[in-house]
Amino acid sequence: MTELRGRMDEGRLDAERLARHYLDRIERIDPLLHAVIEVNPDALREARRLDAGQRPRGPLHGMPVLLKDLVETADRMRATAGSLALEGLRPARDATVAARLRAAGAVILGKTNLSEWAGGMSLTHHAGWSARGGQTRNPYKLDRSPNESSSGTAVAAAANLCVAGIGTETNGSIIDPASANCVVGVKPTVGLVGRGGVIPGVPSQDSVGPIARTVRDAAILLGVLVGIDDRDPATEASRGHFHRDYTRFLDAEGLRGARIGVPRTVYFGYSDHADEIAERAIATLRAAGATVVDPADIPTAERQPVAGAHDEGSRGRDRPDPRADAAHAGGLRSGRRTARGHPGRDDARGS
């Protein structure tokens, strides 16, 4: 994001060219991924309006972003939670986070796919599947889970379909897909970011937060989102405690002296390739000054669910056999129904 802003400041890039680049990528790549449920038909018009301005509107000037399909926007797009039941409804007012993004100069490219109703459709729902958007797919390996309900935003960020995006979390729906798709997700404390105009799940737990490819980009986006929201009483608790610039807390030496545990039992041994990547990451942590406690096994790990294998409401079940996950992946490839839910419907795309 910082590099793109620098190019704009130097006159080598403008908002329209950048928006067009990402729209072209969505058109070419998203048919494989089903991360974007709907494209904003006015995105280029918004970009041209920004280019016509006398000066940058804010820290996100010209930056193309995608919003999870729970976030209402007062334009020609819908907010449906991925459900056909809400397909005809059009919001009359921007969600608070959408309004703040526009005020900061962001170009809203569209809405992202999700687990329908943010995973509230059933206890056996398919992570990343919705009736409107079909099955979101992991860009690193299409037959692997993109993991939980903000999967569309995480996949879009990972596949460079946007500069950054907005997700929501009730229980793992930002951090889990961010992990599965190798991007950065921030789950803010409830009350730090206003939820006015966001389709709710569990008000005591719901949170709206950024998903991006770098920590710096996520921090920039978080600073735009925070603040008091007159439609969300929980934000009153953040008065006097939020910051407009979270990049000042970034510290390249921040791992020095930190103690980080490596739980090996259960989590290692399924894939030599994955183990090799993990070992390189552990070495990087040590090189950055962290104290690595290895192993730091979790006594109850055998009873924990596999990440991405269950919805938010089913955590705490016994850990499934990894072979069942392989069979589940085969179901994604073939499009047949599996015991964990329904496959993606390739013909259920939003317009």
mmCIF file of C-alpha atoms in Angstrom:
data_model
loop_
_atom_site.group_PDB
_atom_site.id
_atom_site.type_symbol
_atom_site.label_atom_id
_atom_site.label_comp_id
_atom_site.label_asym_id
_atom_site.label_seq_id
_atom_site.Cartn_x
_atom_site.Cartn_y
_atom_site.Cartn_z
ATOM 1 C CA MET A 1 0.000 0.000 0.000
ATOM 2 C CA THR A 2 2.823 2.398 0.858
ATOM 3 C CA GLU A 3 4.558 1.625 -2.450
ATOM 4 C CA LEU A 4 1.352 2.201 -4.437
ATOM 5 C CA ARG A 5 0.755 5.504 -2.677
ATOM 6 C CA GLY A 6 4.316 6.537 -3.536
ATOM 7 C CA ARG A 7 3.717 5.804 -7.228
ATOM 8 C CA MET A 8 0.531 7.880 -7.125
ATOM 9 C CA ASP A 9 2.332 10.775 -5.451
ATOM 10 C CA GLU A 10 4.967 10.650 -8.207
ATOM 11 C CA GLY A 11 2.304 10.681 -10.931
ATOM 12 C CA ARG A 12 3.217 7.191 -12.200
ATOM 13 C CA LEU A 13 -0.137 5.674 -11.213
ATOM 14 C CA ASP A 14 -3.694 6.850 -10.698
ATOM 15 C CA ALA A 15 -6.760 5.390 -9.012
ATOM 16 C CA GLU A 16 -8.505 4.451 -12.248
ATOM 17 C CA ARG A 17 -5.553 2.478 -13.627
ATOM 18 C CA LEU A 18 -5.142 0.673 -10.317
ATOM 19 C CA ALA A 19 -8.845 -0.171 -10.030
ATOM 20 C CA ARG A 20 -8.888 -1.398 -13.622
ATOM 21 C CA HIS A 21 -5.859 -3.614 -12.923
ATOM 22 C CA TYR A 22 -7.630 -5.322 -10.035
ATOM 23 C CA LEU A 23 -10.930 -5.642 -11.875
ATOM 24 C CA ASP A 24 -9.067 -7.330 -14.708
ATOM 25 C CA ARG A 25 -7.427 -9.735 -12.261
ATOM 26 C CA ILE A 26 -10.809 -10.554 -10.729
ATOM 27 C CA GLU A 27 -12.224 -11.287 -14.179
ATOM 28 C CA ARG A 28 -9.288 -13.528 -15.119
ATOM 29 C CA ILE A 29 -8.555 -15.329 -11.851
ATOM 30 C CA ASP A 30 -11.705 -15.363 -9.737
ATOM 31 C CA PRO A 31 -13.572 -17.941 -11.871
ATOM 32 C CA LEU A 32 -11.124 -20.419 -10.294
ATOM 33 C CA LEU A 33 -11.404 -19.069 -6.755
ATOM 34 C CA HIS A 34 -14.983 -17.822 -6.271
ATOM 35 C CA ALA A 35 -13.668 -15.266 -3.767
ATOM 36 C CA VAL A 36 -15.621 -12.295 -5.139
ATOM 37 C CA ILE A 37 -19.383 -12.605 -4.924
ATOM 38 C CA GLU A 38 -20.169 -9.300 -6.646
ATOM 39 C CA VAL A 39 -18.213 -6.545 -8.419
ATOM 40 C CA ASN A 40 -19.091 -2.907 -7.846
ATOM 41 C CA PRO A 41 -20.405 -1.592 -11.192
ATOM 42 C CA ASP A 42 -19.414 1.928 -10.115
ATOM 43 C CA ALA A 43 -15.839 1.153 -9.046
ATOM 44 C CA LEU A 44 -14.193 2.869 -12.014
ATOM 45 C CA ARG A 45 -16.460 5.887 -11.635
ATOM 46 C CA GLU A 46 -15.419 6.171 -7.980
ATOM 47 C CA ALA A 47 -11.764 5.922 -9.022
ATOM 48 C CA ARG A 48 -12.143 8.671 -11.641
ATOM 49 C CA ARG A 49 -13.780 10.915 -9.052
ATOM 50 C CA LEU A 50 -10.771 10.456 -6.797
ATOM 51 C CA ASP A 51 -8.376 11.225 -9.644
ATOM 52 C CA ALA A 52 -10.281 14.442 -10.375
ATOM 53 C CA GLY A 53 -9.801 15.707 -6.819
ATOM 54 C CA GLN A 54 -7.326 18.441 -5.944
ATOM 55 C CA ARG A 55 -5.505 16.405 -3.283
ATOM 56 C CA PRO A 56 -5.508 12.901 -1.732
ATOM 57 C CA ARG A 57 -8.668 12.271 0.237
ATOM 58 C CA GLY A 58 -7.008 10.200 2.970
ATOM 59 C CA PRO A 59 -4.579 7.385 3.825
ATOM 60 C CA LEU A 60 -6.371 4.942 1.499
ATOM 61 C CA HIS A 61 -6.625 7.306 -1.474
ATOM 62 C CA GLY A 62 -7.176 5.210 -4.591
ATOM 63 C CA MET A 63 -6.664 1.871 -2.836
ATOM 64 C CA PRO A 64 -9.033 -0.851 -4.153
ATOM 65 C CA VAL A 65 -10.616 -2.840 -1.313
ATOM 66 C CA LEU A 66 -13.155 -5.657 -1.065
ATOM 67 C CA LEU A 67 -15.785 -6.055 1.645
ATOM 68 C CA LYS A 68 -17.217 -9.257 3.052
ATOM 69 C CA ASP A 69 -20.820 -9.737 1.941
ATOM 70 C CA LEU A 70 -22.077 -8.832 5.411
ATOM 71 C CA VAL A 71 -21.136 -5.153 5.028
ATOM 72 C CA GLU A 72 -23.906 -2.897 3.708
ATOM 73 C CA THR A 73 -23.170 -0.320 1.028
ATOM 74 C CA ALA A 74 -25.608 2.313 -0.248
ATOM 75 C CA ASP A 75 -24.886 1.748 -3.924
ATOM 76 C CA ARG A 76 -25.872 -0.738 -6.600
ATOM 77 C CA MET A 77 -24.421 -3.687 -4.699
ATOM 78 C CA ARG A 78 -26.247 -5.944 -2.292
ATOM 79 C CA ALA A 79 -25.451 -7.234 1.201
ATOM 80 C CA THR A 80 -26.840 -10.751 1.483
ATOM 81 C CA ALA A 81 -24.627 -12.840 3.797
ATOM 82 C CA GLY A 82 -24.263 -15.071 0.751
ATOM 83 C CA SER A 83 -27.919 -16.050 0.934
ATOM 84 C CA LEU A 84 -30.462 -16.083 -1.873
ATOM 85 C CA ALA A 85 -33.053 -15.071 0.738
ATOM 86 C CA LEU A 86 -31.615 -11.512 0.870
ATOM 87 C CA GLU A 87 -30.708 -11.188 -2.803
ATOM 88 C CA GLY A 88 -33.291 -8.508 -3.604
ATOM 89 C CA LEU A 89 -32.510 -6.225 -0.664
ATOM 90 C CA ARG A 90 -30.426 -3.083 -1.208
ATOM 91 C CA PRO A 91 -29.197 -1.096 1.825
ATOM 92 C CA ALA A 92 -30.215 2.543 2.096
ATOM 93 C CA ARG A 93 -27.099 3.549 4.035
ATOM 94 C CA ASP A 94 -23.425 2.618 4.090
ATOM 95 C CA ALA A 95 -22.210 0.531 7.009
ATOM 96 C CA THR A 96 -20.001 2.599 9.307
ATOM 97 C CA VAL A 97 -16.857 0.811 8.107
ATOM 98 C CA ALA A 98 -17.827 1.311 4.441
ATOM 99 C CA ALA A 99 -18.395 5.032 5.034
ATOM 100 C CA ARG A 100 -15.007 5.335 6.753
ATOM 101 C CA LEU A 101 -13.268 3.546 3.901
ATOM 102 C CA ARG A 102 -14.828 5.894 1.346
ATOM 103 C CA ALA A 103 -13.931 8.945 3.474
ATOM 104 C CA ALA A 104 -10.312 7.723 3.569
ATOM 105 C CA GLY A 105 -10.253 7.508 -0.233
ATOM 106 C CA ALA A 106 -10.678 3.754 -0.761
ATOM 107 C CA VAL A 107 -12.286 2.411 -3.935
ATOM 108 C CA ILE A 108 -14.744 -0.332 -3.018
ATOM 109 C CA LEU A 109 -14.294 -2.955 -5.731
ATOM 110 C CA GLY A 110 -17.022 -5.334 -4.594
ATOM 111 C CA LYS A 111 -18.152 -7.900 -2.045
ATOM 112 C CA THR A 112 -16.472 -11.164 -1.102
ATOM 113 C CA ASN A 113 -17.833 -14.657 -0.728
ATOM 114 C CA LEU A 114 -18.180 -16.272 2.694
ATOM 115 C CA SER A 115 -19.607 -19.187 4.588
ATOM 116 C CA GLU A 116 -23.318 -18.450 4.147
ATOM 117 C CA TRP A 117 -24.741 -16.449 7.061
ATOM 118 C CA ALA A 118 -21.144 -16.349 8.389
ATOM 119 C CA GLY A 119 -21.365 -20.036 9.215
ATOM 120 C CA GLY A 120 -24.727 -19.754 10.950
ATOM 121 C CA MET A 121 -26.596 -21.726 8.299
ATOM 122 C CA SER A 122 -26.004 -25.121 9.938
ATOM 123 C CA LEU A 123 -23.614 -27.057 12.147
ATOM 124 C CA THR A 124 -22.375 -28.994 9.120
ATOM 125 C CA HIS A 125 -21.857 -26.125 6.697
ATOM 126 C CA HIS A 126 -19.032 -26.157 4.187
ATOM 127 C CA ALA A 127 -16.381 -23.542 5.054
ATOM 128 C CA GLY A 128 -16.387 -20.822 2.385
ATOM 129 C CA TRP A 129 -19.572 -21.975 0.646
ATOM 130 C CA SER A 130 -22.627 -19.809 -0.008
ATOM 131 C CA ALA A 131 -25.652 -20.171 -2.258
ATOM 132 C CA ARG A 132 -24.803 -16.914 -4.041
ATOM 133 C CA GLY A 133 -21.088 -17.405 -4.442
ATOM 134 C CA GLY A 134 -20.472 -21.136 -4.546
ATOM 135 C CA GLN A 135 -17.355 -22.651 -2.970
ATOM 136 C CA THR A 136 -14.447 -20.336 -2.225
ATOM 137 C CA ARG A 137 -11.172 -22.090 -2.987
ATOM 138 C CA ASN A 138 -7.735 -21.783 -1.448
ATOM 139 C CA PRO A 139 -5.458 -20.099 -4.024
ATOM 140 C CA TYR A 140 -2.428 -22.119 -2.941
ATOM 141 C CA LYS A 141 -4.152 -25.447 -3.552
ATOM 142 C CA LEU A 142 -7.653 -25.384 -4.944
ATOM 143 C CA ASP A 143 -8.822 -28.588 -3.252
ATOM 144 C CA ARG A 144 -7.842 -27.418 0.251
ATOM 145 C CA SER A 145 -10.103 -25.530 2.618
ATOM 146 C CA PRO A 146 -9.973 -21.700 2.482
ATOM 147 C CA ASN A 147 -11.204 -21.864 6.073
ATOM 148 C CA GLU A 148 -14.262 -20.236 7.522
ATOM 149 C CA SER A 149 -16.501 -17.342 6.865
ATOM 150 C CA SER A 150 -14.141 -14.490 5.883
ATOM 151 C CA SER A 151 -12.521 -16.879 3.419
ATOM 152 C CA GLY A 152 -13.491 -14.788 0.383
ATOM 153 C CA THR A 153 -11.651 -11.735 1.681
ATOM 154 C CA ALA A 154 -8.606 -13.769 2.722
ATOM 155 C CA VAL A 155 -8.440 -15.567 -0.635
ATOM 156 C CA ALA A 156 -8.879 -12.281 -2.519
ATOM 157 C CA ALA A 157 -6.029 -10.686 -0.570
ATOM 158 C CA ALA A 158 -3.787 -13.727 -1.066
ATOM 159 C CA ALA A 159 -4.482 -13.874 -4.817
ATOM 160 C CA ASN A 160 -3.927 -10.108 -5.187
ATOM 161 C CA LEU A 161 -7.496 -9.377 -6.242
ATOM 162 C CA CYS A 162 -7.448 -6.260 -4.038
ATOM 163 C CA VAL A 163 -4.967 -4.246 -2.022
ATOM 164 C CA ALA A 164 -6.721 -5.265 1.194
ATOM 165 C CA GLY A 165 -10.159 -6.253 2.440
ATOM 166 C CA ILE A 166 -12.613 -6.348 5.291
ATOM 167 C CA GLY A 167 -13.589 -9.481 7.182
ATOM 168 C CA THR A 168 -15.698 -10.193 10.231
ATOM 169 C CA GLU A 169 -15.175 -12.601 13.089
ATOM 170 C CA THR A 170 -17.381 -14.168 15.698
ATOM 171 C CA ASN A 171 -15.086 -17.069 16.538
ATOM 172 C CA GLY A 172 -12.078 -17.465 14.261
ATOM 173 C CA SER A 173 -13.507 -16.109 11.006
ATOM 174 C CA ILE A 174 -10.728 -13.566 10.426
ATOM 175 C CA ILE A 175 -7.689 -15.268 11.939
ATOM 176 C CA ASP A 176 -8.442 -18.778 10.627
ATOM 177 C CA PRO A 177 -8.793 -17.939 6.909
ATOM 178 C CA ALA A 178 -5.905 -15.470 7.200
ATOM 179 C CA SER A 179 -3.759 -18.339 8.451
ATOM 180 C CA ALA A 180 -4.994 -20.830 5.845
ATOM 181 C CA ASN A 181 -4.348 -18.381 2.981
ATOM 182 C CA CYS A 182 -1.035 -16.949 4.260
ATOM 183 C CA VAL A 183 -2.183 -13.359 4.789
ATOM 184 C CA VAL A 184 -2.484 -11.016 7.784
ATOM 185 C CA GLY A 185 -5.782 -10.785 9.659
ATOM 186 C CA VAL A 186 -6.521 -8.546 12.636
ATOM 187 C CA LYS A 187 -9.432 -9.424 14.911
ATOM 188 C CA PRO A 188 -10.043 -6.201 16.897
ATOM 189 C CA THR A 189 -11.416 -6.162 20.425
ATOM 190 C CA VAL A 190 -15.209 -5.919 20.349
ATOM 191 C CA GLY A 191 -16.044 -2.214 20.439
ATOM 192 C CA LEU A 192 -12.891 -0.978 18.728
ATOM 193 C CA VAL A 193 -14.475 -1.012 15.244
ATOM 194 C CA GLY A 194 -18.120 -0.045 14.733
ATOM 195 C CA ARG A 195 -20.518 -2.696 13.445
ATOM 196 C CA GLY A 196 -23.366 -0.446 12.340
ATOM 197 C CA GLY A 197 -24.698 -1.736 9.023
ATOM 198 C CA VAL A 198 -22.966 -5.122 9.296
ATOM 199 C CA ILE A 199 -25.260 -8.157 9.294
ATOM 200 C CA PRO A 200 -24.889 -9.487 12.866
ATOM 201 C CA GLY A 201 -24.092 -12.921 14.199
ATOM 202 C CA VAL A 202 -23.426 -12.836 17.960
ATOM 203 C CA PRO A 203 -23.312 -9.199 19.143
ATOM 204 C CA SER A 204 -21.199 -9.986 22.208
ATOM 205 C CA GLN A 205 -18.490 -11.490 19.970
ATOM 206 C CA ASP A 206 -18.843 -9.977 16.480
ATOM 207 C CA SER A 207 -15.885 -7.936 15.285
ATOM 208 C CA VAL A 208 -14.939 -6.263 11.987
ATOM 209 C CA GLY A 209 -11.299 -6.167 10.964
ATOM 210 C CA PRO A 210 -8.743 -5.871 8.150
ATOM 211 C CA ILE A 211 -7.208 -8.640 6.060
ATOM 212 C CA ALA A 212 -4.136 -7.763 3.984
ATOM 213 C CA ARG A 213 -0.912 -9.201 2.595
ATOM 214 C CA THR A 214 1.380 -7.297 4.993
ATOM 215 C CA VAL A 215 1.254 -6.299 8.648
ATOM 216 C CA ARG A 216 1.794 -2.650 7.680
ATOM 217 C CA ASP A 217 -1.184 -2.660 5.300
ATOM 218 C CA ALA A 218 -3.381 -4.253 7.976
ATOM 219 C CA ALA A 219 -2.255 -1.607 10.479
ATOM 220 C CA ILE A 220 -3.021 1.233 8.039
ATOM 221 C CA LEU A 221 -6.478 -0.172 7.392
ATOM 222 C CA LEU A 222 -7.207 -0.677 11.094
ATOM 223 C CA GLY A 223 -6.475 2.990 11.781
ATOM 224 C CA VAL A 224 -9.159 3.961 9.267
ATOM 225 C CA LEU A 225 -11.788 1.600 10.688
ATOM 226 C CA VAL A 226 -11.648 2.429 14.403
ATOM 227 C CA GLY A 227 -13.747 5.012 16.224
ATOM 228 C CA ILE A 228 -17.082 5.724 17.856
ATOM 229 C CA ASP A 229 -20.113 4.454 15.947
ATOM 230 C CA ASP A 230 -23.507 5.885 16.875
ATOM 231 C CA ARG A 231 -25.070 2.654 15.602
ATOM 232 C CA ASP A 232 -22.931 0.446 17.828
ATOM 233 C CA PRO A 233 -23.079 1.212 21.584
ATOM 234 C CA ALA A 234 -20.141 -1.144 22.222
ATOM 235 C CA THR A 235 -17.781 1.411 20.648
ATOM 236 C CA GLU A 236 -18.296 3.809 23.570
ATOM 237 C CA ALA A 237 -15.843 1.676 25.550
ATOM 238 C CA SER A 238 -13.114 2.557 23.029
ATOM 239 C CA ARG A 239 -13.444 6.316 23.525
ATOM 240 C CA GLY A 240 -9.999 7.704 24.284
ATOM 241 C CA HIS A 241 -8.313 4.349 23.660
ATOM 242 C CA PHE A 242 -8.175 3.913 19.880
ATOM 243 C CA HIS A 243 -5.440 5.223 17.570
ATOM 244 C CA ARG A 244 -5.587 6.614 14.055
ATOM 245 C CA ASP A 245 -2.132 5.333 13.171
ATOM 246 C CA TYR A 246 -1.268 1.796 14.257
ATOM 247 C CA THR A 247 1.849 1.685 12.081
ATOM 248 C CA ARG A 248 3.738 3.523 14.815
ATOM 249 C CA PHE A 249 3.513 0.382 16.920
ATOM 250 C CA LEU A 250 5.282 -1.759 14.309
ATOM 251 C CA ASP A 251 8.688 -2.826 15.602
ATOM 252 C CA ALA A 252 11.190 -4.836 13.562
ATOM 253 C CA GLU A 253 12.813 -5.867 16.867
ATOM 254 C CA GLY A 254 9.534 -6.850 18.453
ATOM 255 C CA LEU A 255 10.328 -10.575 18.662
ATOM 256 C CA ARG A 256 13.528 -10.090 20.647
ATOM 257 C CA GLY A 257 13.029 -11.801 24.005
ATOM 258 C CA ALA A 258 9.604 -13.237 23.137
ATOM 259 C CA ARG A 259 8.985 -16.875 24.121
ATOM 260 C CA ILE A 260 7.231 -18.857 21.381
ATOM 261 C CA GLY A 261 6.183 -22.471 21.828
ATOM 262 C CA VAL A 262 6.142 -25.125 19.098
ATOM 263 C CA PRO A 263 3.451 -27.782 19.676
ATOM 264 C CA ARG A 264 4.675 -30.748 17.607
ATOM 265 C CA THR A 265 2.416 -33.602 18.668
ATOM 266 C CA VAL A 266 -0.645 -33.715 16.358
ATOM 267 C CA TYR A 267 0.384 -30.672 14.310
ATOM 268 C CA PHE A 268 3.510 -32.059 12.607
ATOM 269 C CA GLY A 269 4.059 -35.239 10.631
ATOM 270 C CA TYR A 270 1.249 -35.099 8.038
ATOM 271 C CA SER A 271 3.335 -33.546 5.268
ATOM 272 C CA ASP A 272 7.102 -33.410 4.802
ATOM 273 C CA HIS A 273 6.694 -30.273 2.689
ATOM 274 C CA ALA A 274 4.600 -28.500 5.344
ATOM 275 C CA ASP A 275 7.034 -29.581 8.077
ATOM 276 C CA GLU A 276 9.936 -28.135 6.062
ATOM 277 C CA ILE A 277 8.170 -24.786 5.732
ATOM 278 C CA ALA A 278 7.404 -24.764 9.468
ATOM 279 C CA GLU A 279 11.043 -25.502 10.319
ATOM 280 C CA ARG A 280 12.178 -22.567 8.185
ATOM 281 C CA ALA A 281 9.681 -20.320 9.984
ATOM 282 C CA ILE A 282 10.970 -21.507 13.371
ATOM 283 C CA ALA A 283 14.533 -20.709 12.283
ATOM 284 C CA THR A 284 13.387 -17.230 11.184
ATOM 285 C CA LEU A 285 11.823 -16.632 14.605
ATOM 286 C CA ARG A 286 15.084 -17.605 16.326
ATOM 287 C CA ALA A 287 17.082 -15.356 14.013
ATOM 288 C CA ALA A 288 14.767 -12.462 14.912
ATOM 289 C CA GLY A 289 15.629 -12.891 18.593
ATOM 290 C CA ALA A 290 12.762 -15.021 19.854
ATOM 291 C CA THR A 291 13.260 -17.759 22.431
ATOM 292 C CA VAL A 292 11.725 -20.861 20.853
ATOM 293 C CA VAL A 293 10.399 -23.459 23.305
ATOM 294 C CA ASP A 294 10.498 -26.671 21.298
ATOM 295 C CA PRO A 295 8.588 -28.818 21.840
ATOM 296 C CA ALA A 296 5.727 -27.181 23.725
ATOM 297 C CA ASP A 297 3.087 -29.850 23.237
ATOM 298 C CA ILE A 298 -0.545 -29.244 24.184
ATOM 299 C CA PRO A 299 -1.919 -32.047 26.390
ATOM 300 C CA THR A 300 -5.445 -31.750 24.957
ATOM 301 C CA ALA A 301 -4.366 -31.380 21.293
ATOM 302 C CA GLU A 302 -5.821 -34.758 20.331
ATOM 303 C CA ARG A 303 -9.278 -33.480 21.252
ATOM 304 C CA GLN A 304 -9.068 -30.267 19.197
ATOM 305 C CA PRO A 305 -10.696 -29.935 15.746
ATOM 306 C CA VAL A 306 -8.623 -29.606 12.611
ATOM 307 C CA ALA A 307 -8.440 -25.973 11.465
ATOM 308 C CA GLY A 308 -11.013 -25.404 8.765
ATOM 309 C CA ALA A 309 -12.688 -28.766 9.243
ATOM 310 C CA HIS A 310 -15.663 -27.438 11.196
ATOM 311 C CA ASP A 311 -17.734 -24.302 11.428
ATOM 312 C CA GLU A 312 -17.572 -21.835 14.300
ATOM 313 C CA GLY A 313 -20.426 -23.510 16.135
ATOM 314 C CA SER A 314 -18.873 -26.961 16.144
ATOM 315 C CA ARG A 315 -15.541 -26.309 17.848
ATOM 316 C CA GLY A 316 -14.738 -28.719 20.608
ATOM 317 C CA ARG A 317 -15.651 -31.911 18.767
ATOM 318 C CA ASP A 318 -13.133 -34.720 18.729
ATOM 319 C CA ARG A 319 -10.322 -34.241 16.249
ATOM 320 C CA PRO A 320 -11.178 -35.978 12.964
ATOM 321 C CA ASP A 321 -8.937 -38.512 11.279
ATOM 322 C CA PRO A 322 -6.636 -36.708 8.777
ATOM 323 C CA ARG A 323 -7.658 -39.335 6.246
ATOM 324 C CA ALA A 324 -11.189 -37.973 6.464
ATOM 325 C CA ASP A 325 -9.815 -34.565 5.472
ATOM 326 C CA ALA A 326 -8.221 -36.143 2.406
ATOM 327 C CA ALA A 327 -11.572 -37.663 1.480
ATOM 328 C CA HIS A 328 -13.198 -34.271 2.083
ATOM 329 C CA ALA A 329 -10.693 -32.657 -0.295
ATOM 330 C CA GLY A 330 -11.609 -35.260 -2.875
ATOM 331 C CA GLY A 331 -15.224 -34.186 -2.482
ATOM 332 C CA LEU A 332 -14.240 -30.596 -3.267
ATOM 333 C CA ARG A 333 -12.455 -31.721 -6.421
ATOM 334 C CA SER A 334 -15.311 -33.843 -7.707
ATOM 335 C CA GLY A 335 -18.161 -31.592 -6.565
ATOM 336 C CA ARG A 336 -19.970 -34.403 -4.775
ATOM 337 C CA ARG A 337 -21.718 -33.938 -1.464
ATOM 338 C CA THR A 338 -19.661 -34.848 1.602
ATOM 339 C CA ALA A 339 -20.558 -35.584 5.200
ATOM 340 C CA ARG A 340 -19.505 -32.067 6.225
ATOM 341 C CA GLY A 341 -21.871 -30.105 4.053
ATOM 342 C CA HIS A 342 -22.500 -29.159 0.458
ATOM 343 C CA PRO A 343 -20.014 -28.567 -2.324
ATOM 344 C CA GLY A 344 -19.705 -25.241 -4.100
ATOM 345 C CA ARG A 345 -22.276 -24.506 -6.757
ATOM 346 C CA ASP A 346 -20.333 -23.162 -9.703
ATOM 347 C CA ASP A 347 -23.543 -21.875 -11.284
ATOM 348 C CA ALA A 348 -24.558 -19.760 -8.269
ATOM 349 C CA ARG A 349 -22.340 -16.758 -8.938
ATOM 350 C CA GLY A 350 -23.391 -13.229 -8.067
ATOM 351 C CA SER A 351 -23.423 -10.600 -10.775
#
